[in-house]
Short mmCIF file of C-alpha atoms in Angstrom, two decimals:
data_model
loop_
_atom_site.label_atom_id
_atom_site.label_comp_id
_atom_site.label_asym_id
_atom_site.label_seq_id
_atom_site.Cartn_x
_atom_site.Cartn_y
_atom_site.Cartn_z
CA MET A 1 68.85 39.18 27.73
CA THR A 2 72.22 40.99 27.27
CA LEU A 3 74.18 42.19 30.30
CA SER A 4 73.28 45.84 29.55
CA LEU A 5 69.72 45.09 29.16
CA TRP A 6 69.76 43.41 32.61
CA PHE A 7 71.60 46.29 34.14
CA SER A 8 68.77 48.44 32.64
CA LEU A 9 66.27 46.33 34.43
CA LEU A 10 68.04 46.37 37.75
CA SER A 11 68.15 49.98 37.50
CA ALA A 12 64.42 50.35 36.70
CA CYS A 13 63.50 47.61 39.63
CA ILE A 14 65.50 49.66 42.17
CA ILE A 15 63.85 52.87 41.16
CA ILE A 16 60.40 51.24 41.23
CA SER A 17 60.81 49.54 44.52
CA PHE A 18 61.78 52.69 46.34
CA THR A 19 58.57 54.43 45.17
CA PRO A 20 56.15 54.51 48.24
CA GLY A 21 52.95 52.59 47.78
CA ALA A 22 50.51 50.12 49.49
CA GLY A 23 53.04 47.43 49.53
CA ALA A 24 55.62 49.79 51.37
CA ILE A 25 52.99 51.11 53.76
CA ASN A 26 52.04 47.52 54.53
CA THR A 27 55.64 46.34 55.00
CA MET A 28 56.33 49.34 57.45
CA ASN A 29 52.96 48.46 59.32
CA ASN A 30 54.01 44.95 59.85
CA SER A 31 57.64 45.71 60.86
CA MET A 32 56.35 48.25 63.58
CA ARG A 33 53.44 46.05 64.78
CA GLN A 34 54.79 42.55 64.15
CA GLY A 35 58.50 43.05 64.38
CA TRP A 36 61.26 43.12 61.47
CA ARG A 37 61.91 39.72 61.43
CA ALA A 38 58.11 38.72 60.92
CA SER A 39 57.50 41.32 58.46
CA ILE A 40 59.12 39.21 55.70
CA TRP A 41 55.98 37.13 55.41
CA GLY A 42 53.97 40.16 54.41
CA ILE A 43 56.91 40.91 51.74
CA LEU A 44 56.73 37.42 50.42
CA GLY A 45 52.97 37.43 49.93
CA GLN A 46 53.26 40.77 47.83
CA GLN A 47 55.91 38.95 45.74
CA ILE A 48 53.38 36.32 45.15
CA ALA A 49 51.25 38.74 44.03
CA LEU A 50 54.01 40.33 41.63
CA LEU A 51 54.54 36.84 40.26
CA ILE A 52 50.80 36.38 39.50
CA HIS A 53 50.93 39.69 37.87
CA VAL A 54 53.73 38.69 35.37
CA VAL A 55 52.12 35.49 34.50
CA ILE A 56 48.84 37.31 33.76
CA VAL A 57 50.73 39.74 31.40
CA ALA A 58 52.56 36.83 29.88
CA ALA A 59 49.23 35.03 29.21
CA GLY A 60 47.95 37.99 27.44
CA VAL A 61 45.23 38.53 29.98
CA GLY A 62 46.85 41.78 30.74
CA ILE A 63 45.77 43.01 27.34
CA LEU A 64 42.14 42.16 28.11
CA VAL A 65 42.05 44.24 31.46
CA ALA A 66 43.90 47.21 29.80
CA ASN A 67 41.15 47.15 26.97
CA SER A 68 38.23 46.62 29.12
CA PRO A 69 37.23 49.54 31.20
CA ALA A 70 34.34 47.75 32.93
CA LEU A 71 36.69 44.77 33.95
CA PHE A 72 39.41 47.58 35.17
CA ALA A 73 37.09 49.47 37.02
CA ILE A 74 35.72 46.40 39.00
CA ILE A 75 39.33 45.39 39.91
CA ARG A 76 40.20 48.97 40.85
CA TYR A 77 37.24 49.42 43.19
CA ALA A 78 37.62 46.19 44.79
CA GLY A 79 41.47 47.09 45.46
CA ALA A 80 40.42 50.39 46.77
CA ALA A 81 37.74 48.98 48.92
CA TYR A 82 40.24 46.65 50.49
CA LEU A 83 42.65 49.37 51.49
CA VAL A 84 39.78 51.39 52.90
CA TYR A 85 38.78 48.45 54.99
CA LEU A 86 42.37 47.94 56.24
CA GLY A 87 42.50 51.81 57.17
CA ILE A 88 39.19 51.73 58.78
CA ARG A 89 39.92 48.70 60.76
CA MET A 90 43.31 50.30 61.95
CA LEU A 91 41.56 53.51 62.81
CA LEU A 92 38.89 51.75 64.96
CA SER A 93 41.37 49.12 66.54
CA LYS A 94 42.15 49.40 70.12
CA PRO A 95 45.87 48.57 71.23
CA GLU A 96 45.96 45.61 73.76
CA VAL A 97 47.58 47.11 76.79
CA ALA A 98 49.57 44.88 79.32
CA SER A 99 49.59 45.46 83.09
CA ASP A 100 52.79 47.45 83.07
CA GLY A 101 50.98 50.07 80.63
CA THR A 102 52.76 48.91 77.65
CA THR A 103 51.32 47.32 74.44
CA SER A 104 52.45 44.63 71.95
CA GLY A 105 49.73 45.30 69.49
CA ARG A 106 47.54 42.76 67.77
CA GLN A 107 49.77 39.81 66.57
CA LEU A 108 49.29 38.47 63.30
CA THR A 109 49.99 34.79 62.18
CA ARG A 110 52.62 34.17 59.31
CA ARG A 111 49.63 33.31 57.08
CA ALA A 112 47.65 36.42 57.69
CA MET A 113 50.50 38.58 56.87
CA LEU A 114 51.09 36.42 53.78
CA ASN A 115 47.71 36.62 52.70
CA ARG A 116 47.41 40.58 53.26
CA GLY A 117 50.51 40.92 51.29
CA ILE A 118 48.95 39.10 48.50
CA LEU A 119 45.73 40.79 48.50
CA VAL A 120 47.34 44.28 48.81
CA ASN A 121 49.36 43.90 45.72
CA LEU A 122 46.91 41.58 43.87
CA LEU A 123 44.06 43.93 43.95
CA ASN A 124 45.72 46.63 42.08
CA PRO A 125 45.00 46.64 38.30
CA LYS A 126 47.50 49.55 37.73
CA ALA A 127 50.13 46.80 38.38
CA ILE A 128 48.84 44.49 35.53
CA VAL A 129 48.70 47.56 33.13
CA PHE A 130 52.26 48.60 34.44
CA PHE A 131 53.77 45.20 33.69
CA LEU A 132 51.95 45.10 30.65
CA ALA A 133 53.81 48.11 29.48
CA PHE A 134 57.08 47.44 31.50
CA THR A 135 57.71 43.63 30.62
CA PRO A 136 58.04 43.74 26.88
CA GLN A 137 60.80 46.00 27.21
CA PHE A 138 62.86 43.22 28.51
CA ILE A 139 61.57 40.29 26.64
CA ASN A 140 62.68 39.22 23.09
CA ALA A 141 59.91 37.23 21.63
CA ASP A 142 62.53 35.67 18.96
CA GLN A 143 64.51 34.11 21.89
CA PRO A 144 63.51 31.27 24.17
CA LEU A 145 61.03 32.94 26.61
CA LEU A 146 61.22 30.74 29.73
CA GLY A 147 64.76 31.85 30.68
CA GLN A 148 64.06 35.42 29.70
CA TYR A 149 60.95 35.39 31.76
CA ALA A 150 62.89 33.60 34.82
CA LEU A 151 65.38 36.23 34.96
CA TYR A 152 63.06 38.87 34.38
CA ILE A 153 60.80 37.85 37.42
CA GLY A 154 63.67 36.95 39.38
CA THR A 155 65.28 40.27 39.38
CA VAL A 156 61.97 42.05 40.02
CA ILE A 157 61.32 39.96 43.07
CA ALA A 158 64.97 40.06 44.46
CA VAL A 159 65.23 43.72 44.27
CA ASP A 160 61.71 44.19 45.89
CA ILE A 161 62.37 41.76 48.58
CA LEU A 162 65.77 43.49 49.63
CA VAL A 163 64.24 47.17 49.36
CA MET A 164 61.20 46.08 51.27
CA TYR A 165 62.83 44.26 53.91
CA PHE A 166 66.09 46.12 54.46
CA PHE A 167 64.98 49.65 53.74
CA PHE A 168 61.13 50.13 54.55
CA ALA A 169 60.88 47.22 57.25
CA GLY A 170 64.38 48.13 58.63
CA THR A 171 63.47 52.04 58.71
CA ALA A 172 60.08 51.17 60.54
CA ARG A 173 61.90 48.99 62.84
CA THR A 174 63.88 52.15 64.61
CA PHE A 175 60.41 53.53 65.52
CA GLN A 176 59.32 50.37 67.52
CA ARG A 177 60.12 52.13 71.00
CA PHE A 178 57.81 54.89 70.18
CA THR A 179 54.95 52.21 69.50
CA ALA A 180 55.68 50.12 72.84
CA THR A 181 53.20 52.58 74.63
CA TYR A 182 49.46 52.64 74.48
CA ARG A 183 49.59 56.17 73.00
CA GLY A 184 52.33 55.40 70.59
CA ALA A 185 50.49 52.41 69.30
CA LYS A 186 47.21 54.51 68.89
CA MET A 187 48.98 57.03 67.06
CA LEU A 188 50.63 54.13 64.81
CA ASN A 189 47.08 52.97 64.05
CA ILE A 190 45.79 56.20 63.07
CA LEU A 191 48.95 57.20 60.90
CA PHE A 192 48.73 53.82 58.97
CA GLY A 193 45.08 53.72 58.71
CA VAL A 194 44.99 57.22 57.07
CA LEU A 195 47.87 56.05 54.74
CA PHE A 196 45.82 53.08 53.76
CA ILE A 197 42.76 55.24 52.90
CA LEU A 198 45.02 57.83 50.80
CA VAL A 199 46.43 55.16 48.84
CA ALA A 200 42.89 53.98 48.09
CA LEU A 201 41.89 57.43 47.01
CA LEU A 202 44.89 57.81 44.83
CA LEU A 203 44.08 54.42 43.24
CA LEU A 204 40.71 55.71 42.52
CA PHE A 205 41.32 59.34 41.39
CA LEU A 206 44.77 59.14 39.72
CA HIS A 207 44.10 57.27 36.66
#
């Protein structure tokens, strides 16, 4: 991969990472409820899903998904259903109130955040189709593939981690005082519950 091509890849990754989606919403939710430092586990889960998507595309399975309406629909509905589940769960959850009237919210384990991050990004067939169209632009089939894929996925993941952690999680961190009260935490549950459901609807209808 030439330097100019890599800069094109870098620019594209930055623009894509700043585009709000389910991953960004999940990251902000983790940061506000679990803390900025802990939110890295959800972000790492999302990167594992990105890696799986690229491997799927590299193996050619992405072509099958893109050309099979039934398989695409199954994955699409599964992804939307999971986001709706997360949204409803947040809407119905009740913040845990301490004796002083404040709330720390429901604490998730690192593994729980990691697993949720994986599912949020993995159950999105559009990501497979996107990488199917995006990846070949930066891979030269006439050159050794391993090094190219390593640089490609390394750039994608590095940019996404930096944007998710320092922008989305960092921005959400500034609202933690607001969510320290019962009322604030309840409003947070409603906000992110609605956002997850809206993303699910977009996943279903904007295709």
